[in-house]
Amino acid sequence: MLFSDSNKKPFYLILLGLCITPMIGGGTALILGALFAIILGNPFSELSQKASKWMLKAAVVGLGFAVDFNQVIEVGRSSLVLTIVSITAIIGLGEILTQVFKLNRNTGVLISFGTAICGGSAIAAMAPVIKAKDHEVAVALGVVFLLNGVGLLLFPSIGHYFNLSQEQFGLWAALAIHDTSSVVGASAAYGAVALSIATTVKLTRAMWIIPYTSIAGVFWRSEEKASIPLFIIGFLAAALINTYLPQFTDTWQLINTMAKQLLVMTLFLIGSGLSISVLKQAGLKPFIMAIILWIVVSSVILLLIVDGFII
């Protein structure tokens, strides 16, 4: 056999190592990881899945060292109504599409919740509350993962086509791309200001996991409760440190630079988690439902931003 696990492992590790360098960007890393997994198979599937979760959280915390804490507070306050309305509308539209496509209820809820708030993190938080089965969670994560990759690659080009400012693009990416990792990757490719705004808006939005899972718990009569992900608290703490200890700016910038490269490595690991079995397990209907939901959401938000209704 040309590519046994022993042959694939060094090749995999070399590609992962290249992601530490500036030679490979986030989008390229994601594609490389996905192609490797689909063509050759991931020789470290379980390890890479676990590592990517922790590395993503560490990267997000590190990115907080480039964010002004006062901006976080301002964004959270100014986007309160928009956040509540948009999340509720997306979940409502997702429920309608779930009925139209006659999807499994839990799968539809997970896809809708992941689209509305923050992808995989939201799905992971909601799953125990609605007592979702493993295969339902896997399908939702697989669908959202694929759309994350599409968003990471397409959004910067679309942003340039519509001449979006960095502020506009950062807001659009945060509201329309599912996962925090892909939001960060797409906005980082667009510019530093876009990255700062997108990360702040996305993580502020992620805090709404708690009230919405609590509401779901009432309807599902579940005793499971979600909590604020610790990496969000870490991000806020990093922003607080960056804002009120400016004398160590050089140190914070170094940490932020390291976090960006860690994110590239994480995107490679996330990409390598894709497999043919995940695609087959998902089936066609969840993809169609998720794509329609995503296109409607991203298009409406883009239109509102371009027309100045969302600033």
mmCIF file of N, CA and C in Angstrom, residues 46-158:
data_model
loop_
_atom_site.group_PDB
_atom_site.id
_atom_site.type_symbol
_atom_site.label_atom_id
_atom_site.label_comp_id
_atom_site.label_asym_id
_atom_site.label_seq_id
_atom_site.Cartn_x
_atom_site.Cartn_y
_atom_site.Cartn_z
ATOM 1 N N GLU A 46 -8.444 11.164 15.886
ATOM 2 C CA GLU A 46 -8.925 11.466 17.237
ATOM 3 C C GLU A 46 -8.088 12.545 17.901
ATOM 4 N N LEU A 47 -6.779 12.447 17.760
ATOM 5 C CA LEU A 47 -5.878 13.418 18.382
ATOM 6 C C LEU A 47 -6.070 14.806 17.793
ATOM 7 N N SER A 48 -6.192 14.890 16.468
ATOM 8 C CA SER A 48 -6.347 16.194 15.824
ATOM 9 C C SER A 48 -7.679 16.837 16.186
ATOM 10 N N GLN A 49 -8.712 16.009 16.350
ATOM 11 C CA GLN A 49 -10.026 16.548 16.732
ATOM 12 C C GLN A 49 -9.971 17.164 18.123
ATOM 13 N N LYS A 50 -9.340 16.470 19.060
ATOM 14 C CA LYS A 50 -9.225 16.995 20.420
ATOM 15 C C LYS A 50 -8.320 18.219 20.460
ATOM 16 N N ALA A 51 -7.194 18.139 19.746
ATOM 17 C CA ALA A 51 -6.230 19.245 19.759
ATOM 18 C C ALA A 51 -6.815 20.511 19.156
ATOM 19 N N SER A 52 -7.595 20.362 18.077
ATOM 20 C CA SER A 52 -8.141 21.532 17.402
ATOM 21 C C SER A 52 -9.073 22.325 18.307
ATOM 22 N N LYS A 53 -9.826 21.623 19.155
ATOM 23 C CA LYS A 53 -10.752 22.306 20.062
ATOM 24 C C LYS A 53 -9.997 23.184 21.050
ATOM 25 N N TRP A 54 -8.939 22.617 21.637
ATOM 26 C CA TRP A 54 -8.171 23.376 22.622
ATOM 27 C C TRP A 54 -7.340 24.473 21.972
ATOM 28 N N MET A 55 -6.788 24.186 20.798
ATOM 29 C CA MET A 55 -5.971 25.186 20.103
ATOM 30 C C MET A 55 -6.816 26.370 19.641
ATOM 31 N N LEU A 56 -8.041 26.081 19.193
ATOM 32 C CA LEU A 56 -8.933 27.162 18.778
ATOM 33 C C LEU A 56 -9.230 28.084 19.948
ATOM 34 N N LYS A 57 -9.525 27.497 21.095
ATOM 35 C CA LYS A 57 -9.824 28.300 22.278
ATOM 36 C C LYS A 57 -8.628 29.150 22.683
ATOM 37 N N ALA A 58 -7.430 28.547 22.637
ATOM 38 C CA ALA A 58 -6.213 29.283 22.995
ATOM 39 C C ALA A 58 -5.948 30.416 22.003
ATOM 40 N N ALA A 59 -6.198 30.151 20.709
ATOM 41 C CA ALA A 59 -5.985 31.167 19.685
ATOM 42 C C ALA A 59 -6.932 32.345 19.866
ATOM 43 N N VAL A 60 -8.193 32.047 20.159
ATOM 44 C CA VAL A 60 -9.182 33.115 20.363
ATOM 45 C C VAL A 60 -8.802 33.979 21.560
ATOM 46 N N VAL A 61 -8.344 33.329 22.638
ATOM 47 C CA VAL A 61 -7.898 34.094 23.814
ATOM 48 C C VAL A 61 -6.726 34.982 23.443
ATOM 49 N N GLY A 62 -5.766 34.441 22.700
ATOM 50 C CA GLY A 62 -4.608 35.223 22.287
ATOM 51 C C GLY A 62 -4.971 36.402 21.405
ATOM 52 N N LEU A 63 -5.978 36.232 20.558
ATOM 53 C CA LEU A 63 -6.425 37.331 19.694
ATOM 54 C C LEU A 63 -7.027 38.466 20.510
ATOM 55 N N GLY A 64 -7.487 38.159 21.717
ATOM 56 C CA GLY A 64 -8.047 39.193 22.586
ATOM 57 C C GLY A 64 -7.030 40.238 22.995
ATOM 58 N N PHE A 65 -5.736 39.908 22.898
ATOM 59 C CA PHE A 65 -4.689 40.859 23.285
ATOM 60 C C PHE A 65 -4.501 41.987 22.260
ATOM 61 N N ALA A 66 -5.287 41.940 21.169
ATOM 62 C CA ALA A 66 -5.247 43.032 20.189
ATOM 63 C C ALA A 66 -6.560 43.806 20.181
ATOM 64 N N VAL A 67 -7.433 43.524 21.162
ATOM 65 C CA VAL A 67 -8.767 44.129 21.192
ATOM 66 C C VAL A 67 -8.895 45.093 22.366
ATOM 67 N N ASP A 68 -9.546 46.213 22.120
ATOM 68 C CA ASP A 68 -9.820 47.204 23.167
ATOM 69 C C ASP A 68 -11.077 46.770 23.932
ATOM 70 N N PHE A 69 -10.953 46.606 25.238
ATOM 71 C CA PHE A 69 -12.077 46.135 26.048
ATOM 72 C C PHE A 69 -13.258 47.100 25.976
ATOM 73 N N ASN A 70 -12.975 48.384 25.888
ATOM 74 C CA ASN A 70 -14.057 49.373 25.793
ATOM 75 C C ASN A 70 -14.869 49.167 24.516
ATOM 76 N N GLN A 71 -14.177 48.709 23.468
ATOM 77 C CA GLN A 71 -14.868 48.432 22.207
ATOM 78 C C GLN A 71 -15.812 47.240 22.370
ATOM 79 N N VAL A 72 -15.375 46.236 23.136
ATOM 80 C CA VAL A 72 -16.218 45.072 23.394
ATOM 81 C C VAL A 72 -17.516 45.491 24.072
ATOM 82 N N ILE A 73 -17.384 46.350 25.080
ATOM 83 C CA ILE A 73 -18.559 46.829 25.812
ATOM 84 C C ILE A 73 -19.475 47.618 24.894
ATOM 85 N N GLU A 74 -18.890 48.484 24.080
ATOM 86 C CA GLU A 74 -19.676 49.327 23.178
ATOM 87 C C GLU A 74 -20.399 48.485 22.135
ATOM 88 N N VAL A 75 -19.690 47.509 21.565
ATOM 89 C CA VAL A 75 -20.298 46.644 20.553
ATOM 90 C C VAL A 75 -21.449 45.846 21.156
ATOM 91 N N GLY A 76 -21.229 45.302 22.355
ATOM 92 C CA GLY A 76 -22.275 44.533 23.019
ATOM 93 C C GLY A 76 -23.512 45.357 23.287
ATOM 94 N N ARG A 77 -23.315 46.617 23.710
ATOM 95 C CA ARG A 77 -24.446 47.482 24.028
ATOM 96 C C ARG A 77 -25.172 47.930 22.757
ATOM 97 N N SER A 78 -24.410 48.321 21.740
ATOM 98 C CA SER A 78 -25.029 48.875 20.533
ATOM 99 C C SER A 78 -25.717 47.808 19.675
ATOM 100 N N SER A 79 -25.273 46.551 19.819
ATOM 101 C CA SER A 79 -25.835 45.499 18.967
ATOM 102 C C SER A 79 -26.852 44.625 19.703
ATOM 103 N N LEU A 80 -27.307 45.074 20.866
ATOM 104 C CA LEU A 80 -28.210 44.259 21.685
ATOM 105 C C LEU A 80 -29.493 43.897 20.939
ATOM 106 N N VAL A 81 -30.190 44.916 20.415
ATOM 107 C CA VAL A 81 -31.458 44.672 19.720
ATOM 108 C C VAL A 81 -31.222 43.848 18.457
ATOM 109 N N LEU A 82 -30.186 44.217 17.696
ATOM 110 C CA LEU A 82 -29.864 43.489 16.468
ATOM 111 C C LEU A 82 -29.597 42.018 16.764
ATOM 112 N N THR A 83 -28.870 41.760 17.824
ATOM 113 C CA THR A 83 -28.518 40.388 18.187
ATOM 114 C C THR A 83 -29.755 39.564 18.511
ATOM 115 N N ILE A 84 -30.617 40.106 19.373
ATOM 116 C CA ILE A 84 -31.819 39.379 19.775
ATOM 117 C C ILE A 84 -32.728 39.114 18.572
ATOM 118 N N VAL A 85 -32.953 40.149 17.763
ATOM 119 C CA VAL A 85 -33.850 40.023 16.606
ATOM 120 C C VAL A 85 -33.292 39.033 15.590
ATOM 121 N N SER A 86 -31.998 39.157 15.276
ATOM 122 C CA SER A 86 -31.408 38.309 14.240
ATOM 123 C C SER A 86 -31.342 36.848 14.674
ATOM 124 N N ILE A 87 -30.939 36.587 15.911
ATOM 125 C CA ILE A 87 -30.849 35.201 16.387
ATOM 126 C C ILE A 87 -32.237 34.552 16.380
ATOM 127 N N THR A 88 -33.215 35.277 16.899
ATOM 128 C CA THR A 88 -34.579 34.738 16.955
ATOM 129 C C THR A 88 -35.136 34.490 15.556
ATOM 130 N N ALA A 89 -34.872 35.430 14.629
ATOM 131 C CA ALA A 89 -35.373 35.293 13.253
ATOM 132 C C ALA A 89 -34.731 34.100 12.551
ATOM 133 N N ILE A 90 -33.430 33.906 12.747
ATOM 134 C CA ILE A 90 -32.730 32.790 12.101
ATOM 135 C C ILE A 90 -33.236 31.453 12.635
ATOM 136 N N ILE A 91 -33.401 31.359 13.948
ATOM 137 C CA ILE A 91 -33.910 30.124 14.539
ATOM 138 C C ILE A 91 -35.337 29.852 14.052
ATOM 139 N N GLY A 92 -36.150 30.915 13.941
ATOM 140 C CA GLY A 92 -37.517 30.763 13.441
ATOM 141 C C GLY A 92 -37.557 30.296 11.998
ATOM 142 N N LEU A 93 -36.716 30.896 11.147
ATOM 143 C CA LEU A 93 -36.649 30.483 9.745
ATOM 144 C C LEU A 93 -36.144 29.046 9.638
ATOM 145 N N GLY A 94 -35.178 28.703 10.488
ATOM 146 C CA GLY A 94 -34.670 27.339 10.490
ATOM 147 C C GLY A 94 -35.739 26.335 10.848
ATOM 148 N N GLU A 95 -36.619 26.693 11.778
ATOM 149 C CA GLU A 95 -37.723 25.811 12.165
ATOM 150 C C GLU A 95 -38.672 25.602 10.987
ATOM 151 N N ILE A 96 -38.949 26.668 10.237
ATOM 152 C CA ILE A 96 -39.831 26.559 9.064
ATOM 153 C C ILE A 96 -39.218 25.625 8.018
ATOM 154 N N LEU A 97 -37.917 25.812 7.740
ATOM 155 C CA LEU A 97 -37.238 24.983 6.741
ATOM 156 C C LEU A 97 -37.148 23.528 7.198
ATOM 157 N N THR A 98 -37.001 23.325 8.493
ATOM 158 C CA THR A 98 -36.976 21.957 9.019
ATOM 159 C C THR A 98 -38.290 21.248 8.723
ATOM 160 N N GLN A 99 -39.392 21.981 8.878
ATOM 161 C CA GLN A 99 -40.709 21.411 8.581
ATOM 162 C C GLN A 99 -40.873 21.182 7.083
ATOM 163 N N VAL A 100 -40.413 22.133 6.276
ATOM 164 C CA VAL A 100 -40.545 22.019 4.820
ATOM 165 C C VAL A 100 -39.801 20.794 4.292
ATOM 166 N N PHE A 101 -38.590 20.589 4.780
ATOM 167 C CA PHE A 101 -37.770 19.467 4.307
ATOM 168 C C PHE A 101 -37.999 18.181 5.107
ATOM 169 N N LYS A 102 -38.894 18.270 6.094
ATOM 170 C CA LYS A 102 -39.226 17.111 6.920
ATOM 171 C C LYS A 102 -37.980 16.471 7.534
ATOM 172 N N LEU A 103 -37.147 17.332 8.072
ATOM 173 C CA LEU A 103 -35.921 16.873 8.719
ATOM 174 C C LEU A 103 -36.194 16.383 10.130
ATOM 175 N N ASN A 104 -35.284 15.575 10.628
ATOM 176 C CA ASN A 104 -35.297 15.221 12.039
ATOM 177 C C ASN A 104 -35.282 16.509 12.855
ATOM 178 N N ARG A 105 -36.178 16.613 13.849
ATOM 179 C CA ARG A 105 -36.344 17.862 14.605
ATOM 180 C C ARG A 105 -35.044 18.317 15.266
ATOM 181 N N ASN A 106 -34.370 17.401 15.933
ATOM 182 C CA ASN A 106 -33.142 17.776 16.623
ATOM 183 C C ASN A 106 -32.065 18.254 15.656
ATOM 184 N N THR A 107 -31.929 17.581 14.525
ATOM 185 C CA THR A 107 -30.936 17.984 13.530
ATOM 186 C C THR A 107 -31.221 19.396 13.028
ATOM 187 N N GLY A 108 -32.500 19.679 12.747
ATOM 188 C CA GLY A 108 -32.883 21.013 12.289
ATOM 189 C C GLY A 108 -32.602 22.080 13.322
ATOM 190 N N VAL A 109 -32.898 21.780 14.582
ATOM 191 C CA VAL A 109 -32.651 22.743 15.661
ATOM 192 C C VAL A 109 -31.157 23.027 15.799
ATOM 193 N N LEU A 110 -30.345 21.988 15.738
ATOM 194 C CA LEU A 110 -28.902 22.158 15.893
ATOM 195 C C LEU A 110 -28.311 22.990 14.743
ATOM 196 N N ILE A 111 -28.749 22.715 13.525
ATOM 197 C CA ILE A 111 -28.259 23.483 12.378
ATOM 198 C C ILE A 111 -28.688 24.950 12.496
ATOM 199 N N SER A 112 -29.940 25.167 12.880
ATOM 200 C CA SER A 112 -30.457 26.532 13.025
ATOM 201 C C SER A 112 -29.715 27.287 14.121
ATOM 202 N N PHE A 113 -29.511 26.628 15.248
ATOM 203 C CA PHE A 113 -28.831 27.254 16.383
ATOM 204 C C PHE A 113 -27.376 27.550 16.040
ATOM 205 N N GLY A 114 -26.729 26.615 15.337
ATOM 206 C CA GLY A 114 -25.351 26.829 14.922
ATOM 207 C C GLY A 114 -25.229 27.978 13.940
ATOM 208 N N THR A 115 -26.204 28.116 13.034
ATOM 209 C CA THR A 115 -26.211 29.221 12.065
ATOM 210 C C THR A 115 -26.467 30.549 12.762
ATOM 211 N N ALA A 116 -27.338 30.538 13.751
ATOM 212 C CA ALA A 116 -27.754 31.781 14.410
ATOM 213 C C ALA A 116 -26.682 32.360 15.327
ATOM 214 N N ILE A 117 -25.918 31.507 15.997
ATOM 215 C CA ILE A 117 -25.002 32.036 17.018
ATOM 216 C C ILE A 117 -23.536 31.795 16.675
ATOM 217 N N CYS A 118 -23.028 30.609 16.860
ATOM 218 C CA CYS A 118 -21.580 30.437 16.619
ATOM 219 C C CYS A 118 -21.211 29.002 16.291
ATOM 220 N N GLY A 119 -21.897 28.426 15.325
ATOM 221 C CA GLY A 119 -21.490 27.151 14.774
ATOM 222 C C GLY A 119 -21.334 26.024 15.766
ATOM 223 N N GLY A 120 -20.144 25.396 15.736
ATOM 224 C CA GLY A 120 -19.888 24.215 16.534
ATOM 225 C C GLY A 120 -20.067 24.405 18.024
ATOM 226 N N SER A 121 -19.661 25.555 18.548
ATOM 227 C CA SER A 121 -19.793 25.821 19.979
ATOM 228 C C SER A 121 -21.263 25.848 20.390
ATOM 229 N N ALA A 122 -22.091 26.481 19.573
ATOM 230 C CA ALA A 122 -23.519 26.554 19.864
ATOM 231 C C ALA A 122 -24.169 25.178 19.762
ATOM 232 N N ILE A 123 -23.756 24.404 18.759
ATOM 233 C CA ILE A 123 -24.297 23.057 18.581
ATOM 234 C C ILE A 123 -23.936 22.180 19.776
ATOM 235 N N ALA A 124 -22.671 22.270 20.197
ATOM 236 C CA ALA A 124 -22.216 21.478 21.340
ATOM 237 C C ALA A 124 -22.963 21.859 22.615
ATOM 238 N N ALA A 125 -23.295 23.144 22.761
ATOM 239 C CA ALA A 125 -24.006 23.599 23.957
ATOM 240 C C ALA A 125 -25.471 23.180 23.933
ATOM 241 N N MET A 126 -26.080 23.205 22.750
ATOM 242 C CA MET A 126 -27.500 22.896 22.635
ATOM 243 C C MET A 126 -27.781 21.394 22.665
ATOM 244 N N ALA A 127 -26.852 20.582 22.155
ATOM 245 C CA ALA A 127 -27.084 19.140 22.005
ATOM 246 C C ALA A 127 -27.574 18.445 23.273
ATOM 247 N N PRO A 128 -26.906 18.624 24.424
ATOM 248 C CA PRO A 128 -27.401 17.933 25.625
ATOM 249 C C PRO A 128 -28.731 18.474 26.140
ATOM 250 N N VAL A 129 -29.001 19.745 25.856
ATOM 251 C CA VAL A 129 -30.242 20.364 26.325
ATOM 252 C C VAL A 129 -31.452 19.748 25.640
ATOM 253 N N ILE A 130 -31.326 19.485 24.323
ATOM 254 C CA ILE A 130 -32.452 18.905 23.586
ATOM 255 C C ILE A 130 -32.333 17.388 23.483
ATOM 256 N N LYS A 131 -31.330 16.837 24.190
ATOM 257 C CA LYS A 131 -31.108 15.380 24.214
ATOM 258 C C LYS A 131 -30.872 14.827 22.808
ATOM 259 N N ALA A 132 -30.040 15.526 22.046
ATOM 260 C CA ALA A 132 -29.720 15.090 20.688
ATOM 261 C C ALA A 132 -28.835 13.841 20.720
ATOM 262 N N LYS A 133 -29.055 12.935 19.774
ATOM 263 C CA LYS A 133 -28.250 11.728 19.657
ATOM 264 C C LYS A 133 -26.930 12.043 18.947
ATOM 265 N N ASP A 134 -25.955 11.157 19.098
ATOM 266 C CA ASP A 134 -24.619 11.393 18.539
ATOM 267 C C ASP A 134 -24.659 11.620 17.030
ATOM 268 N N HIS A 135 -25.452 10.808 16.317
ATOM 269 C CA HIS A 135 -25.476 10.949 14.864
ATOM 270 C C HIS A 135 -26.139 12.268 14.442
ATOM 271 N N GLU A 136 -27.075 12.777 15.241
ATOM 272 C CA GLU A 136 -27.705 14.065 14.946
ATOM 273 C C GLU A 136 -26.702 15.202 15.118
ATOM 274 N N VAL A 137 -25.903 15.101 16.164
ATOM 275 C CA VAL A 137 -24.855 16.100 16.400
ATOM 276 C C VAL A 137 -23.807 16.041 15.293
ATOM 277 N N ALA A 138 -23.426 14.820 14.885
ATOM 278 C CA ALA A 138 -22.411 14.648 13.843
ATOM 279 C C ALA A 138 -22.863 15.246 12.520
ATOM 280 N N VAL A 139 -24.137 15.028 12.188
ATOM 281 C CA VAL A 139 -24.679 15.576 10.938
ATOM 282 C C VAL A 139 -24.659 17.102 10.975
ATOM 283 N N ALA A 140 -25.137 17.683 12.080
ATOM 284 C CA ALA A 140 -25.173 19.149 12.196
ATOM 285 C C ALA A 140 -23.769 19.734 12.126
ATOM 286 N N LEU A 141 -22.833 19.115 12.820
ATOM 287 C CA LEU A 141 -21.455 19.605 12.810
ATOM 288 C C LEU A 141 -20.831 19.469 11.422
ATOM 289 N N GLY A 142 -21.126 18.345 10.742
ATOM 290 C CA GLY A 142 -20.585 18.136 9.404
ATOM 291 C C GLY A 142 -21.077 19.173 8.411
ATOM 292 N N VAL A 143 -22.377 19.461 8.462
ATOM 293 C CA VAL A 143 -22.971 20.459 7.567
ATOM 294 C C VAL A 143 -22.391 21.844 7.841
ATOM 295 N N VAL A 144 -22.372 22.224 9.104
ATOM 296 C CA VAL A 144 -21.851 23.542 9.467
ATOM 297 C C VAL A 144 -20.374 23.668 9.134
ATOM 298 N N PHE A 145 -19.624 22.584 9.336
ATOM 299 C CA PHE A 145 -18.199 22.605 9.017
ATOM 300 C C PHE A 145 -17.959 22.915 7.546
ATOM 301 N N LEU A 146 -18.694 22.245 6.659
ATOM 302 C CA LEU A 146 -18.511 22.469 5.227
ATOM 303 C C LEU A 146 -18.844 23.905 4.833
ATOM 304 N N LEU A 147 -19.933 24.435 5.378
ATOM 305 C CA LEU A 147 -20.315 25.804 5.067
ATOM 306 C C LEU A 147 -19.312 26.802 5.649
ATOM 307 N N ASN A 148 -18.699 26.451 6.769
ATOM 308 C CA ASN A 148 -17.639 27.288 7.320
ATOM 309 C C ASN A 148 -16.498 27.444 6.325
ATOM 310 N N GLY A 149 -16.109 26.310 5.727
ATOM 311 C CA GLY A 149 -15.024 26.347 4.753
ATOM 312 C C GLY A 149 -15.365 27.204 3.549
ATOM 313 N N VAL A 150 -16.604 27.091 3.080
ATOM 314 C CA VAL A 150 -17.058 27.902 1.946
ATOM 315 C C VAL A 150 -17.028 29.383 2.313
ATOM 316 N N GLY A 151 -17.532 29.714 3.502
ATOM 317 C CA GLY A 151 -17.550 31.105 3.943
ATOM 318 C C GLY A 151 -16.156 31.682 4.082
ATOM 319 N N LEU A 152 -15.248 30.891 4.630
ATOM 320 C CA LEU A 152 -13.867 31.334 4.817
ATOM 321 C C LEU A 152 -13.229 31.704 3.488
ATOM 322 N N LEU A 153 -13.535 30.937 2.446
ATOM 323 C CA LEU A 153 -12.920 31.162 1.139
ATOM 324 C C LEU A 153 -13.624 32.248 0.326
ATOM 325 N N LEU A 154 -14.967 32.281 0.387
ATOM 326 C CA LEU A 154 -15.724 33.178 -0.488
ATOM 327 C C LEU A 154 -15.941 34.582 0.071
ATOM 328 N N PHE A 155 -16.101 34.698 1.376
ATOM 329 C CA PHE A 155 -16.497 35.979 1.953
ATOM 330 C C PHE A 155 -15.528 37.133 1.651
ATOM 331 N N PRO A 156 -14.214 36.946 1.762
ATOM 332 C CA PRO A 156 -13.319 38.073 1.442
ATOM 333 C C PRO A 156 -13.497 38.575 0.006
ATOM 334 N N SER A 157 -13.658 37.650 -0.943
ATOM 335 C CA SER A 157 -13.850 38.053 -2.345
ATOM 336 C C SER A 157 -15.162 38.805 -2.526
ATOM 337 N N ILE A 158 -16.219 38.315 -1.878
ATOM 338 C CA ILE A 158 -17.516 38.993 -1.969
ATOM 339 C C ILE A 158 -17.430 40.376 -1.337
#
